[in-house]
Coordinates of C-alpha atoms in Angstrom, one line a residue:
Chain A
X1 CA -38.7 -38.8 11.4
X2 CA -36.9 -40.7 8.6
X3 CA -38.1 -44.3 8.7
X4 CA -34.7 -45.8 7.7
X5 CA -32.2 -44.3 10.0
X6 CA -34.0 -42.0 12.3
X7 CA -32.1 -39.0 11.1
X8 CA -35.1 -36.7 11.0
X9 CA -36.9 -35.0 8.1
X10 CA -35.0 -32.8 5.8
X11 CA -35.1 -29.2 7.0
X12 CA -33.8 -25.9 5.9
X13 CA -30.7 -24.3 7.3
X14 CA -29.3 -20.9 6.6
X15 CA -25.5 -20.7 6.2
X16 CA -23.6 -17.5 6.2
X17 CA -20.8 -17.9 3.7
X18 CA -19.7 -14.3 3.8
X19 CA -16.9 -14.3 1.2
X20 CA -15.7 -13.0 -2.1
X21 CA -17.3 -14.7 -4.9
X22 CA -14.0 -14.6 -6.7
X23 CA -12.1 -16.0 -3.7
X24 CA -10.5 -18.7 -5.8
X25 CA -9.2 -16.2 -8.4
X26 CA -8.0 -14.0 -5.6
X27 CA -6.0 -16.9 -4.0
X28 CA -4.4 -17.6 -7.3
X29 CA -3.7 -13.9 -7.8
X30 CA -2.0 -13.8 -4.4
X31 CA 0.1 -16.8 -5.4
X32 CA 1.2 -15.0 -8.7
X33 CA 2.0 -11.9 -6.6
X34 CA 4.3 -14.0 -4.4
X35 CA 6.1 -15.3 -7.4
X36 CA 6.6 -11.8 -8.8
X37 CA 7.9 -10.4 -5.5
X38 CA 10.2 -13.4 -4.9
X39 CA 11.7 -13.1 -8.4
X40 CA 12.0 -9.3 -8.5
X41 CA 9.5 -9.0 -11.3
X42 CA 7.5 -5.8 -11.8
X43 CA 4.1 -6.9 -13.1
X44 CA 1.9 -4.5 -15.0
X45 CA -1.7 -5.3 -16.0
X46 CA -2.2 -3.2 -19.1
X47 CA -5.8 -2.7 -19.9
X48 CA -7.9 -0.7 -22.4
X49 CA -10.3 -0.8 -25.3
X50 CA -9.5 -2.7 -28.4
X51 CA -7.4 -0.4 -30.5
X52 CA -6.4 1.9 -27.6
X53 CA -2.7 1.4 -28.5
X54 CA -1.6 -1.0 -25.8
X55 CA 0.6 -3.0 -28.2
X56 CA 2.1 0.1 -29.7
X57 CA 3.0 1.5 -26.3
X58 CA 4.8 -1.8 -25.5
X59 CA 6.7 -1.8 -28.8
X60 CA 8.0 1.7 -28.1
X61 CA 8.7 0.7 -24.5
X62 CA 10.9 -2.2 -25.7
X63 CA 12.8 0.1 -28.0
X64 CA 13.5 2.5 -25.1
X65 CA 14.0 0.3 -22.1
X66 CA 15.3 -2.9 -23.8
X67 CA 18.8 -2.2 -22.7
X68 CA 18.1 -1.7 -19.0
X69 CA 15.1 -4.0 -18.4
X70 CA 14.3 -7.5 -19.4
X71 CA 10.7 -7.1 -20.7
X72 CA 8.4 -10.0 -21.2
X73 CA 4.7 -10.1 -22.0
X74 CA 1.6 -12.1 -21.8
X75 CA -1.1 -11.1 -24.3
X76 CA -4.8 -11.9 -24.1
X77 CA -7.1 -11.9 -27.1
X78 CA -10.1 -13.9 -28.1
X79 CA -8.4 -15.1 -31.2
X80 CA -5.0 -15.0 -32.9
X81 CA -1.5 -14.5 -31.7
X82 CA -1.0 -11.2 -33.6
X83 CA -0.2 -9.0 -30.6
X84 CA 2.3 -11.6 -29.3
X85 CA 3.9 -11.8 -32.7
X86 CA 4.2 -8.0 -32.9
X87 CA 5.8 -7.9 -29.5
X88 CA 8.2 -10.7 -30.4
X89 CA 9.2 -8.8 -33.5
X90 CA 9.9 -5.9 -31.1
X91 CA 12.2 -8.1 -29.1
X92 CA 9.8 -8.9 -26.3
X93 CA 9.4 -12.6 -25.4
X94 CA 5.7 -13.0 -25.4
X95 CA 3.2 -15.7 -24.6
X96 CA -0.3 -15.4 -26.1
X97 CA -3.4 -16.5 -24.3
X98 CA -6.3 -17.0 -26.6
X99 CA -9.4 -16.9 -24.5
X100 CA -11.9 -18.1 -27.1
X101 CA -15.0 -16.2 -26.0
X102 CA -13.8 -15.1 -22.6
X103 CA -13.7 -11.3 -22.2
X104 CA -10.9 -11.1 -19.7
X105 CA -7.8 -12.9 -18.3
X106 CA -8.0 -14.5 -14.9
X107 CA -5.3 -15.3 -12.4
X108 CA -5.2 -19.0 -13.3
X109 CA -4.5 -18.2 -16.9
X110 CA -1.6 -16.0 -15.9
X111 CA -0.2 -18.7 -13.6
X112 CA -0.3 -21.2 -16.4
X113 CA 1.4 -18.8 -18.8
X114 CA 4.2 -18.1 -16.3
X115 CA 5.5 -21.7 -16.7
X116 CA 6.5 -20.7 -20.3
X117 CA 10.2 -20.6 -20.3
X118 CA 10.3 -17.8 -22.8
X119 CA 9.1 -15.5 -19.9
X120 CA 11.7 -16.6 -17.4
X121 CA 14.3 -14.1 -16.4
X122 CA 12.1 -11.1 -17.0
X123 CA 12.4 -8.0 -14.7
X124 CA 9.3 -6.4 -16.2
X125 CA 6.3 -8.5 -17.1
X126 CA 3.5 -6.7 -18.9
X127 CA 0.2 -8.5 -19.1
X128 CA -1.6 -7.0 -22.1
X129 CA -5.2 -7.8 -21.2
X130 CA -8.1 -8.5 -23.6
X131 CA -9.2 -5.3 -25.2
X132 CA -12.2 -4.4 -23.1
X133 CA -13.0 -1.6 -20.7
X134 CA -15.3 -3.7 -18.5
X135 CA -14.5 -7.3 -17.6
X136 CA -10.7 -7.2 -17.1
X137 CA -11.2 -4.7 -14.2
X138 CA -13.0 -7.3 -12.1
X139 CA -10.2 -9.8 -12.0
X140 CA -7.0 -9.5 -9.9
X141 CA -4.1 -11.1 -11.7
X142 CA -1.5 -10.6 -9.1
X143 CA -0.1 -7.5 -10.8
X144 CA 1.7 -4.6 -9.0
X145 CA -0.1 -2.0 -11.0
X146 CA -3.1 -1.5 -13.2
X147 CA -2.3 0.7 -16.2
X148 CA -5.2 1.8 -18.5
X149 CA -4.5 2.9 -22.1
X150 CA -7.2 5.4 -23.3
X151 CA -6.8 6.7 -26.9
X152 CA -7.7 10.3 -27.6
X153 CA -10.0 9.0 -30.4
X154 CA -12.3 7.4 -27.7
X155 CA -13.7 10.7 -26.6
X156 CA -13.8 12.7 -23.3
X157 CA -16.6 10.8 -21.7
X158 CA -15.2 7.2 -21.8
X159 CA -14.0 7.4 -18.1
X160 CA -17.5 8.4 -17.0
X161 CA -19.0 5.5 -19.0
X162 CA -16.6 2.9 -17.6
X163 CA -16.0 4.1 -14.1
X164 CA -14.9 0.7 -12.6
X165 CA -11.9 0.4 -15.0
X166 CA -10.6 3.8 -13.9
X167 CA -11.4 3.3 -10.3
X168 CA -9.0 0.3 -10.4
X169 CA -6.3 2.1 -12.4
X170 CA -3.1 3.2 -10.9
X171 CA -2.1 5.1 -14.0
X172 CA -3.9 6.2 -17.2
X173 CA -1.9 6.5 -20.5
X174 CA -3.8 8.9 -22.8
X175 CA -2.5 7.5 -26.1
X176 CA -2.3 8.6 -29.7
X177 CA -1.9 12.3 -28.8
X178 CA -0.3 12.8 -32.3
X179 CA -3.9 12.6 -33.6
X180 CA -5.1 15.5 -31.5
X181 CA -4.8 18.1 -34.3
X182 CA -7.4 16.0 -36.3
X183 CA -9.9 15.7 -33.4
X184 CA -12.1 18.1 -31.5
X185 CA -11.1 16.5 -28.2
X186 CA -10.6 18.6 -25.1
X187 CA -7.9 17.2 -22.9
X188 CA -9.2 19.4 -20.0
X189 CA -12.6 17.7 -20.2
X190 CA -10.9 14.3 -20.4
X191 CA -8.8 15.1 -17.3
X192 CA -12.0 16.3 -15.5
X193 CA -13.8 13.1 -16.4
X194 CA -10.9 11.0 -15.1
X195 CA -10.9 12.9 -11.9
X196 CA -14.6 12.0 -11.3
X197 CA -13.9 8.3 -11.4
X198 CA -10.2 8.0 -10.3
X199 CA -9.6 9.2 -6.8
X200 CA -5.9 10.0 -7.2
X201 CA -5.6 10.7 -11.0
X202 CA -2.2 9.9 -12.5
X203 CA -2.4 10.6 -16.2
X204 CA 0.4 10.7 -18.8
X205 CA -0.3 11.9 -22.3
X206 CA 1.7 9.9 -24.8
X207 CA 2.2 9.2 -28.5
X208 CA 3.9 5.9 -29.1
X209 CA 4.3 7.0 -32.8
X210 CA 6.2 10.2 -32.2
X211 CA 7.5 9.4 -28.8
X212 CA 6.1 12.6 -27.3
X213 CA 5.4 12.2 -23.6
X214 CA 6.8 8.7 -23.5
X215 CA 9.7 9.7 -21.3
X216 CA 7.3 10.1 -18.3
X217 CA 6.0 6.6 -18.8
X218 CA 9.6 5.2 -19.1
X219 CA 10.6 7.2 -16.0
X220 CA 7.6 5.8 -14.1
X221 CA 8.6 2.2 -15.1
X222 CA 12.3 2.9 -14.2
X223 CA 11.3 4.2 -10.8
X224 CA 9.2 1.1 -10.0
X225 CA 11.8 -1.2 -11.5
X226 CA 14.5 0.4 -9.3
X227 CA 12.4 -0.3 -6.2
X228 CA 12.4 -4.0 -6.9
X229 CA 15.1 -6.4 -5.9
X230 CA 18.0 -6.3 -8.5
X231 CA 18.7 -9.1 -11.0
X232 CA 21.4 -10.5 -8.7
X233 CA 18.9 -11.4 -6.1
X234 CA 16.3 -12.6 -8.5
X235 CA 17.0 -16.1 -9.8
X236 CA 15.5 -17.8 -12.8
X237 CA 12.3 -15.8 -12.6
X238 CA 9.0 -17.7 -12.3
X239 CA 10.7 -21.1 -12.2
X240 CA 9.1 -22.7 -9.2
X241 CA 7.6 -25.9 -7.8
X242 CA 4.4 -26.5 -6.1
X243 CA 4.5 -28.7 -3.0
Chain B
X1 CA -19.8 -11.0 -20.2
X2 CA -17.8 -11.9 -17.1
X3 CA -21.0 -12.5 -15.1
X4 CA -21.1 -16.0 -16.5
X5 CA -17.6 -16.8 -15.2
X6 CA -18.5 -15.1 -11.9
X7 CA -21.7 -17.2 -11.6
X8 CA -19.7 -20.3 -12.3
X9 CA -17.4 -19.4 -9.4
X10 CA -20.4 -18.8 -7.2
X11 CA -22.0 -22.1 -8.1
X12 CA -18.7 -23.9 -7.3
X13 CA -18.6 -22.3 -3.9
X14 CA -22.2 -23.1 -3.1
X15 CA -21.7 -26.6 -4.4
X16 CA -18.8 -27.2 -2.1
X17 CA -20.8 -26.0 0.9
X18 CA -23.8 -28.1 -0.1
X19 CA -21.7 -31.2 -0.5
X20 CA -20.0 -30.7 2.8
X21 CA -23.4 -30.5 4.5
X22 CA -24.9 -33.3 2.4
X23 CA -27.6 -30.9 1.3
X24 CA -30.5 -32.2 -0.8
X25 CA -31.2 -28.9 -2.4
X26 CA -30.3 -25.2 -2.4
X27 CA -33.3 -22.9 -1.8
X28 CA -31.8 -19.4 -1.7
X29 CA -28.6 -17.7 -2.6
X30 CA -28.0 -14.1 -1.4
X31 CA -25.2 -12.1 -3.0
X32 CA -24.2 -8.5 -2.4
X33 CA -23.1 -6.6 -5.5
X34 CA -21.7 -3.1 -5.4
X35 CA -22.7 -0.5 -8.0
X36 CA -19.0 0.1 -8.7
X37 CA -18.0 -3.6 -8.8
X38 CA -18.2 -4.0 -12.5
X39 CA -20.9 -6.6 -12.2
X40 CA -24.4 -6.2 -13.7
X41 CA -27.2 -7.6 -11.7
X42 CA -29.3 -8.4 -14.7
X43 CA -26.6 -10.3 -16.4
X44 CA -25.8 -12.2 -13.2
X45 CA -29.5 -13.3 -13.1
X46 CA -29.3 -14.4 -16.8
X47 CA -26.2 -16.3 -16.1
X48 CA -27.9 -18.0 -13.1
X49 CA -30.7 -19.2 -15.3
X50 CA -28.2 -20.9 -17.5
X51 CA -25.8 -22.4 -15.0
X52 CA -28.4 -23.7 -12.5
X53 CA -30.1 -26.1 -14.9
X54 CA -29.6 -29.7 -13.7
X55 CA -27.8 -28.7 -10.5
X56 CA -28.9 -28.6 -6.9
X57 CA -29.6 -24.9 -7.4
X58 CA -32.3 -25.6 -10.0
X59 CA -35.1 -24.5 -7.7
X60 CA -33.1 -21.8 -5.8
X61 CA -34.0 -18.1 -5.6
X62 CA -31.1 -15.7 -6.4
X63 CA -31.4 -12.6 -4.2
X64 CA -29.1 -9.8 -5.3
X65 CA -28.6 -7.0 -2.8
X66 CA -27.3 -3.8 -4.5
X67 CA -24.8 -1.7 -2.6
X68 CA -24.7 1.9 -3.6
X69 CA -21.2 3.5 -4.1
X70 CA -20.1 5.5 -1.1
X71 CA -16.9 7.5 -1.2
X72 CA -15.2 9.0 1.9
X73 CA -12.1 11.1 2.2
X74 CA -9.0 9.0 2.8
X75 CA -7.8 11.7 5.2
X76 CA -10.6 13.0 7.3
X77 CA -13.3 10.4 6.6
X78 CA -15.9 12.9 5.5
X79 CA -18.3 11.8 2.7
X80 CA -17.2 12.7 -0.8
X81 CA -20.2 12.9 -3.2
X82 CA -20.2 10.6 -6.3
X83 CA -20.3 12.2 -9.6
X84 CA -18.0 15.1 -8.8
X85 CA -14.2 15.0 -8.5
X86 CA -13.2 12.3 -6.1
X87 CA -11.3 14.6 -3.9
X88 CA -12.2 15.8 -0.4
X89 CA -13.5 19.4 -0.6
X90 CA -12.1 20.0 2.9
X91 CA -8.6 18.6 3.0
X92 CA -8.0 17.8 -0.7
X93 CA -7.1 14.1 0.0
X94 CA -8.2 11.5 -2.6
X95 CA -11.5 9.8 -1.8
X96 CA -11.6 6.1 -0.9
X97 CA -14.5 3.8 -1.8
X98 CA -16.1 2.8 1.5
X99 CA -18.8 0.7 -0.1
X100 CA -20.0 -0.2 -3.6
X101 CA -17.1 -2.4 -4.8
X102 CA -18.4 -5.6 -3.3
X103 CA -18.8 -8.9 -5.2
X104 CA -19.8 -11.0 -2.2
X105 CA -21.5 -14.2 -1.5
X106 CA -23.7 -13.8 1.6
X107 CA -26.1 -16.3 2.9
X108 CA -27.4 -19.5 1.4
X109 CA -30.4 -21.6 2.4
X110 CA -29.9 -25.4 2.2
X111 CA -32.2 -28.3 2.6
X112 CA -30.3 -30.8 4.7
X113 CA -31.2 -34.2 6.0

Protein backbone atom coordinates (compact mmCIF):
# COMPACT_ATOMS: atom_id res chain seq x y z
CA UNK A 1 0.00 0.00 0.00
CA UNK A 2 1.29 3.45 -0.86
CA UNK A 3 2.07 5.33 2.31
CA UNK A 4 1.04 8.74 0.93
CA UNK A 5 -2.40 8.29 -0.50
CA UNK A 6 -3.38 4.68 -0.02
CA UNK A 7 -3.57 4.06 -3.71
CA UNK A 8 -1.89 0.68 -3.60
CA UNK A 9 1.42 -0.44 -5.04
CA UNK A 10 2.10 -0.12 -8.72
CA UNK A 11 0.96 -3.19 -10.59
CA UNK A 12 0.93 -4.45 -14.13
CA UNK A 13 -2.10 -4.32 -16.32
CA UNK A 14 -2.52 -5.70 -19.78
CA UNK A 15 -4.42 -3.47 -22.21
CA UNK A 16 -5.67 -4.72 -25.55
CA UNK A 17 -5.32 -1.79 -27.94
CA UNK A 18 -6.22 -3.77 -31.02
CA UNK A 19 -5.82 -1.20 -33.77
CA UNK A 20 -3.94 -0.23 -36.87
CA UNK A 21 -0.54 1.18 -36.01
CA UNK A 22 -1.09 3.65 -38.82
CA UNK A 23 -4.54 4.65 -37.54
CA UNK A 24 -3.61 8.35 -37.49
CA UNK A 25 -2.47 8.21 -41.12
CA UNK A 26 -5.58 6.26 -42.08
CA UNK A 27 -7.84 8.88 -40.48
CA UNK A 28 -6.05 11.62 -42.41
CA UNK A 29 -6.32 9.57 -45.61
CA UNK A 30 -10.06 9.17 -45.06
CA UNK A 31 -10.29 12.94 -44.65
CA UNK A 32 -8.40 13.50 -47.91
CA UNK A 33 -10.66 10.98 -49.62
CA UNK A 34 -13.74 12.91 -48.49
CA UNK A 35 -12.31 16.08 -50.02
CA UNK A 36 -11.57 14.36 -53.30
CA UNK A 37 -15.08 12.90 -53.46
CA UNK A 38 -16.79 16.16 -52.46
CA UNK A 39 -14.92 18.11 -55.09
CA UNK A 40 -15.20 15.58 -57.88
CA UNK A 41 -11.47 14.95 -58.05
CA UNK A 42 -10.05 11.69 -59.33
CA UNK A 43 -6.97 11.06 -57.20
CA UNK A 44 -4.24 8.73 -58.42
CA UNK A 45 -1.28 7.60 -56.34
CA UNK A 46 1.42 6.96 -58.95
CA UNK A 47 4.24 4.84 -57.57
CA UNK A 48 7.28 3.06 -58.96
CA UNK A 49 11.06 2.82 -58.78
CA UNK A 50 13.22 5.87 -59.36
CA UNK A 51 13.54 6.21 -63.12
CA UNK A 52 10.52 4.07 -63.93
CA UNK A 53 9.10 6.86 -66.08
CA UNK A 54 6.41 8.28 -63.81
CA UNK A 55 7.05 11.89 -64.76
CA UNK A 56 7.30 11.10 -68.48
CA UNK A 57 3.93 9.35 -68.35
CA UNK A 58 2.42 12.44 -66.73
CA UNK A 59 3.96 14.76 -69.29
CA UNK A 60 2.44 12.71 -72.09
CA UNK A 61 -0.87 12.54 -70.22
CA UNK A 62 -0.98 16.32 -69.96
CA UNK A 63 -0.41 16.66 -73.69
CA UNK A 64 -3.22 14.22 -74.50
CA UNK A 65 -5.80 14.96 -71.81
CA UNK A 66 -5.05 18.61 -71.15
CA UNK A 67 -8.05 19.78 -73.15
CA UNK A 68 -10.61 17.59 -71.36
CA UNK A 69 -9.26 17.25 -67.83
CA UNK A 70 -7.77 19.75 -65.45
CA UNK A 71 -4.71 17.89 -64.25
CA UNK A 72 -2.74 18.86 -61.16
CA UNK A 73 0.07 17.02 -59.44
CA UNK A 74 1.83 16.61 -56.15
CA UNK A 75 5.36 15.26 -56.47
CA UNK A 76 7.39 13.62 -53.75
CA UNK A 77 11.16 13.48 -53.79
CA UNK A 78 13.85 13.47 -51.15
CA UNK A 79 15.43 16.56 -52.66
CA UNK A 80 14.82 19.04 -55.50
CA UNK A 81 11.69 20.27 -57.25
CA UNK A 82 12.80 18.92 -60.61
CA UNK A 83 9.81 16.69 -61.24
CA UNK A 84 7.40 19.47 -60.30
CA UNK A 85 9.28 21.83 -62.63
CA UNK A 86 9.04 19.33 -65.49
CA UNK A 87 5.32 18.96 -64.91
CA UNK A 88 4.76 22.71 -64.74
CA UNK A 89 6.61 23.02 -68.04
CA UNK A 90 4.15 20.45 -69.41
CA UNK A 91 1.25 22.62 -68.24
CA UNK A 92 0.42 20.75 -65.03
CA UNK A 93 0.18 22.86 -61.88
CA UNK A 94 2.41 20.96 -59.49
CA UNK A 95 3.35 21.19 -55.87
CA UNK A 96 6.60 19.56 -54.76
CA UNK A 97 6.98 17.87 -51.41
CA UNK A 98 10.62 17.37 -50.51
CA UNK A 99 10.72 14.74 -47.83
CA UNK A 100 14.35 15.13 -46.77
CA UNK A 101 15.14 11.56 -45.87
CA UNK A 102 11.63 10.11 -45.73
CA UNK A 103 11.12 7.37 -48.27
CA UNK A 104 7.39 7.86 -48.83
CA UNK A 105 4.58 10.40 -48.73
CA UNK A 106 1.97 10.16 -45.99
CA UNK A 107 -1.60 11.37 -45.84
CA UNK A 108 -0.73 14.39 -43.69
CA UNK A 109 1.79 15.66 -46.25
CA UNK A 110 -0.84 15.35 -48.97
CA UNK A 111 -3.41 17.21 -46.92
CA UNK A 112 -1.02 20.07 -46.32
CA UNK A 113 -0.18 20.23 -50.03
CA UNK A 114 -3.87 20.35 -50.93
CA UNK A 115 -4.07 23.84 -49.45
CA UNK A 116 -1.84 25.06 -52.28
CA UNK A 117 -4.08 27.21 -54.45
CA UNK A 118 -2.24 26.13 -57.57
CA UNK A 119 -3.93 22.74 -57.20
CA UNK A 120 -7.46 24.09 -56.77
CA UNK A 121 -9.95 23.40 -59.53
CA UNK A 122 -8.33 20.15 -60.64
CA UNK A 123 -10.44 17.24 -61.87
CA UNK A 124 -7.50 14.82 -61.91
CA UNK A 125 -4.91 14.94 -59.17
CA UNK A 126 -1.89 12.73 -59.62
CA UNK A 127 0.32 12.17 -56.62
CA UNK A 128 3.70 11.19 -57.98
CA UNK A 129 5.10 9.37 -54.99
CA UNK A 130 8.73 9.08 -53.97
CA UNK A 131 10.56 6.71 -56.33
CA UNK A 132 10.60 3.54 -54.25
CA UNK A 133 8.96 0.13 -54.65
CA UNK A 134 8.63 -0.54 -50.93
CA UNK A 135 7.63 2.18 -48.50
CA UNK A 136 4.97 4.15 -50.45
CA UNK A 137 2.85 0.99 -50.65
CA UNK A 138 2.35 1.04 -46.88
CA UNK A 139 0.73 4.47 -46.66
CA UNK A 140 -2.83 5.23 -47.71
CA UNK A 141 -3.01 8.79 -49.03
CA UNK A 142 -6.74 8.92 -49.71
CA UNK A 143 -6.31 8.11 -53.40
CA UNK A 144 -8.95 6.46 -55.56
CA UNK A 145 -6.44 4.25 -57.33
CA UNK A 146 -2.88 3.04 -56.94
CA UNK A 147 -1.02 2.95 -60.24
CA UNK A 148 2.45 1.43 -60.43
CA UNK A 149 4.91 2.32 -63.18
CA UNK A 150 7.34 -0.49 -63.95
CA UNK A 151 9.92 0.08 -66.68
CA UNK A 152 10.87 -2.79 -69.00
CA UNK A 153 14.50 -2.09 -68.02
CA UNK A 154 13.76 -3.26 -64.47
CA UNK A 155 13.53 -6.93 -65.44
CA UNK A 156 10.85 -9.61 -65.25
CA UNK A 157 11.32 -10.49 -61.59
CA UNK A 158 10.71 -7.08 -60.01
CA UNK A 159 7.09 -7.88 -59.11
CA UNK A 160 8.16 -11.07 -57.31
CA UNK A 161 10.80 -9.14 -55.38
CA UNK A 162 8.41 -6.37 -54.34
CA UNK A 163 5.07 -8.16 -53.88
CA UNK A 164 3.49 -5.64 -51.51
CA UNK A 165 3.61 -2.82 -54.04
CA UNK A 166 1.88 -4.96 -56.67
CA UNK A 167 -0.62 -6.39 -54.21
CA UNK A 168 -1.77 -2.82 -53.55
CA UNK A 169 -1.80 -1.81 -57.22
CA UNK A 170 -5.02 -1.27 -59.15
CA UNK A 171 -3.15 -0.85 -62.41
CA UNK A 172 0.40 -1.49 -63.61
CA UNK A 173 1.88 0.58 -66.42
CA UNK A 174 4.75 -1.31 -68.04
CA UNK A 175 6.69 1.68 -69.33
CA UNK A 176 9.45 2.41 -71.86
CA UNK A 177 8.32 -0.37 -74.20
CA UNK A 178 10.15 1.46 -77.01
CA UNK A 179 13.35 0.07 -75.44
CA UNK A 180 12.23 -3.57 -75.81
CA UNK A 181 14.22 -4.20 -79.02
CA UNK A 182 17.40 -3.48 -77.03
CA UNK A 183 16.57 -5.78 -74.14
CA UNK A 184 16.21 -9.49 -73.60
CA UNK A 185 13.04 -9.00 -71.58
CA UNK A 186 10.15 -11.43 -71.95
CA UNK A 187 6.81 -9.66 -71.56
CA UNK A 188 5.16 -13.05 -71.00
CA UNK A 189 7.41 -13.76 -68.02
CA UNK A 190 6.74 -10.26 -66.71
CA UNK A 191 2.97 -10.79 -67.01
CA UNK A 192 3.31 -14.12 -65.24
CA UNK A 193 5.29 -12.52 -62.39
CA UNK A 194 2.65 -9.82 -62.00
CA UNK A 195 -0.11 -12.45 -61.87
CA UNK A 196 1.66 -14.12 -58.93
CA UNK A 197 1.54 -10.98 -56.77
CA UNK A 198 -1.48 -9.06 -58.11
CA UNK A 199 -4.78 -10.93 -57.75
CA UNK A 200 -6.64 -9.19 -60.58
CA UNK A 201 -3.85 -8.12 -62.93
CA UNK A 202 -4.50 -4.98 -64.95
CA UNK A 203 -1.48 -4.19 -67.08
CA UNK A 204 -1.02 -1.65 -69.87
CA UNK A 205 2.19 -1.68 -71.90
CA UNK A 206 3.09 1.89 -72.77
CA UNK A 207 5.77 4.08 -74.21
CA UNK A 208 5.47 7.73 -73.22
CA UNK A 209 8.14 8.54 -75.80
CA UNK A 210 6.47 7.05 -78.88
CA UNK A 211 2.92 7.15 -77.53
CA UNK A 212 2.45 3.45 -78.22
CA UNK A 213 -0.16 1.93 -75.92
CA UNK A 214 -0.85 5.24 -74.18
CA UNK A 215 -4.40 5.34 -75.56
CA UNK A 216 -5.45 2.57 -73.18
CA UNK A 217 -4.12 4.55 -70.22
CA UNK A 218 -5.91 7.70 -71.42
CA UNK A 219 -9.14 5.74 -71.93
CA UNK A 220 -8.80 4.28 -68.41
CA UNK A 221 -8.43 7.80 -67.00
CA UNK A 222 -11.32 9.09 -69.14
CA UNK A 223 -13.59 6.32 -67.89
CA UNK A 224 -12.82 7.04 -64.26
CA UNK A 225 -13.06 10.79 -64.77
CA UNK A 226 -16.49 10.30 -66.35
CA UNK A 227 -17.73 8.39 -63.33
CA UNK A 228 -16.92 11.36 -61.08
CA UNK A 229 -19.23 14.35 -60.52
CA UNK A 230 -18.84 16.90 -63.34
CA UNK A 231 -17.11 20.24 -62.99
CA UNK A 232 -20.44 22.02 -62.52
CA UNK A 233 -21.05 20.21 -59.30
CA UNK A 234 -17.51 20.50 -58.09
CA UNK A 235 -16.75 23.87 -56.59
CA UNK A 236 -13.32 25.36 -55.95
CA UNK A 237 -11.66 22.02 -55.47
CA UNK A 238 -9.92 21.38 -52.15
CA UNK A 239 -10.89 24.77 -50.72
CA UNK A 240 -12.23 23.88 -47.32
CA UNK A 241 -12.34 24.82 -43.71
CA UNK A 242 -11.85 22.73 -40.66
CA UNK A 243 -14.33 23.17 -37.84
CA UNK B 1 13.03 2.85 -44.12
CA UNK B 2 9.42 3.50 -43.21
CA UNK B 3 9.73 1.26 -40.14
CA UNK B 4 11.08 4.25 -38.22
CA UNK B 5 8.00 6.35 -39.04
CA UNK B 6 5.82 3.38 -38.22
CA UNK B 7 7.52 2.91 -34.87
CA UNK B 8 7.05 6.60 -34.12
CA UNK B 9 3.31 6.21 -34.78
CA UNK B 10 3.30 3.15 -32.52
CA UNK B 11 5.08 5.02 -29.73
CA UNK B 12 2.60 7.90 -30.01
CA UNK B 13 -0.32 5.51 -29.61
CA UNK B 14 1.29 3.68 -26.68
CA UNK B 15 2.22 7.02 -25.10
CA UNK B 16 -1.40 8.22 -25.32
CA UNK B 17 -2.65 5.10 -23.61
CA UNK B 18 0.04 5.22 -20.96
CA UNK B 19 -0.74 8.87 -20.20
CA UNK B 20 -4.48 8.21 -20.00
CA UNK B 21 -3.84 5.51 -17.42
CA UNK B 22 -1.11 7.46 -15.64
CA UNK B 23 1.23 4.57 -16.24
CA UNK B 24 4.68 4.60 -14.68
CA UNK B 25 6.26 2.36 -17.28
CA UNK B 26 5.52 0.21 -20.30
CA UNK B 27 6.72 -3.38 -19.94
CA UNK B 28 5.57 -5.07 -23.11
CA UNK B 29 4.29 -4.11 -26.56
CA UNK B 30 2.82 -6.78 -28.79
CA UNK B 31 2.37 -6.09 -32.50
CA UNK B 32 1.12 -8.25 -35.36
CA UNK B 33 2.91 -7.83 -38.65
CA UNK B 34 1.80 -9.61 -41.80
CA UNK B 35 4.34 -11.11 -44.18
CA UNK B 36 2.76 -9.09 -47.01
CA UNK B 37 2.40 -5.84 -45.07
CA UNK B 38 5.57 -4.26 -46.40
CA UNK B 39 7.02 -4.01 -42.88
CA UNK B 40 10.24 -5.77 -41.93
CA UNK B 41 10.31 -7.13 -38.38
CA UNK B 42 14.10 -6.70 -38.07
CA UNK B 43 13.93 -3.08 -39.11
CA UNK B 44 11.02 -2.48 -36.75
CA UNK B 45 13.13 -3.84 -33.89
CA UNK B 46 16.05 -1.60 -34.86
CA UNK B 47 13.73 1.39 -34.98
CA UNK B 48 12.38 0.48 -31.55
CA UNK B 49 15.90 0.51 -30.10
CA UNK B 50 16.30 4.07 -31.32
CA UNK B 51 12.94 5.58 -30.43
CA UNK B 52 12.51 4.04 -27.00
CA UNK B 53 15.55 5.76 -25.46
CA UNK B 54 14.46 8.15 -22.74
CA UNK B 55 10.79 7.22 -22.99
CA UNK B 56 8.45 5.24 -20.81
CA UNK B 57 9.14 2.31 -23.13
CA UNK B 58 12.84 2.26 -22.34
CA UNK B 59 12.61 -1.08 -20.51
CA UNK B 60 9.81 -2.55 -22.60
CA UNK B 61 9.97 -5.76 -24.59
CA UNK B 62 8.76 -5.58 -28.17
CA UNK B 63 7.05 -8.77 -29.23
CA UNK B 64 6.43 -9.13 -32.94
CA UNK B 65 3.94 -11.79 -34.04
CA UNK B 66 4.42 -12.64 -37.70
CA UNK B 67 1.32 -13.46 -39.71
CA UNK B 68 1.89 -15.62 -42.80
CA UNK B 69 0.17 -14.61 -46.02
CA UNK B 70 -3.05 -16.52 -46.65
CA UNK B 71 -4.92 -16.11 -49.91
CA UNK B 72 -8.44 -17.34 -50.52
CA UNK B 73 -10.70 -17.20 -53.55
CA UNK B 74 -12.89 -14.08 -53.54
CA UNK B 75 -15.66 -16.19 -55.03
CA UNK B 76 -15.76 -19.62 -53.37
CA UNK B 77 -13.48 -18.99 -50.39
CA UNK B 78 -11.19 -21.94 -51.15
CA UNK B 79 -7.49 -21.42 -50.33
CA UNK B 80 -5.27 -20.17 -53.15
CA UNK B 81 -1.60 -21.08 -52.67
CA UNK B 82 0.99 -18.29 -52.41
CA UNK B 83 3.67 -18.26 -55.05
CA UNK B 84 1.45 -19.28 -57.93
CA UNK B 85 -0.95 -17.17 -59.94
CA UNK B 86 -3.34 -15.49 -57.53
CA UNK B 87 -6.43 -16.88 -59.15
CA UNK B 88 -8.74 -19.64 -57.96
CA UNK B 89 -8.00 -22.91 -59.73
CA UNK B 90 -11.63 -23.87 -59.37
CA UNK B 91 -13.72 -20.87 -60.36
CA UNK B 92 -11.13 -18.48 -61.81
CA UNK B 93 -11.96 -15.61 -59.46
CA UNK B 94 -9.09 -13.42 -58.20
CA UNK B 95 -7.67 -14.31 -54.79
CA UNK B 96 -8.22 -12.13 -51.77
CA UNK B 97 -5.64 -11.69 -49.01
CA UNK B 98 -7.31 -13.19 -45.94
CA UNK B 99 -4.33 -12.66 -43.62
CA UNK B 100 -0.80 -11.35 -43.91
CA UNK B 101 -1.42 -7.65 -44.60
CA UNK B 102 -1.67 -6.69 -40.92
CA UNK B 103 0.21 -3.81 -39.31
CA UNK B 104 -1.51 -4.03 -35.95
CA UNK B 105 -0.90 -2.95 -32.42
CA UNK B 106 -2.11 -5.71 -30.12
CA UNK B 107 -1.65 -5.77 -26.39
CA UNK B 108 0.50 -3.62 -24.15
CA UNK B 109 1.49 -4.19 -20.54
CA UNK B 110 1.64 -1.14 -18.34
CA UNK B 111 2.76 -0.52 -14.83
CA UNK B 112 0.07 1.60 -13.26
CA UNK B 113 -0.30 3.10 -9.79
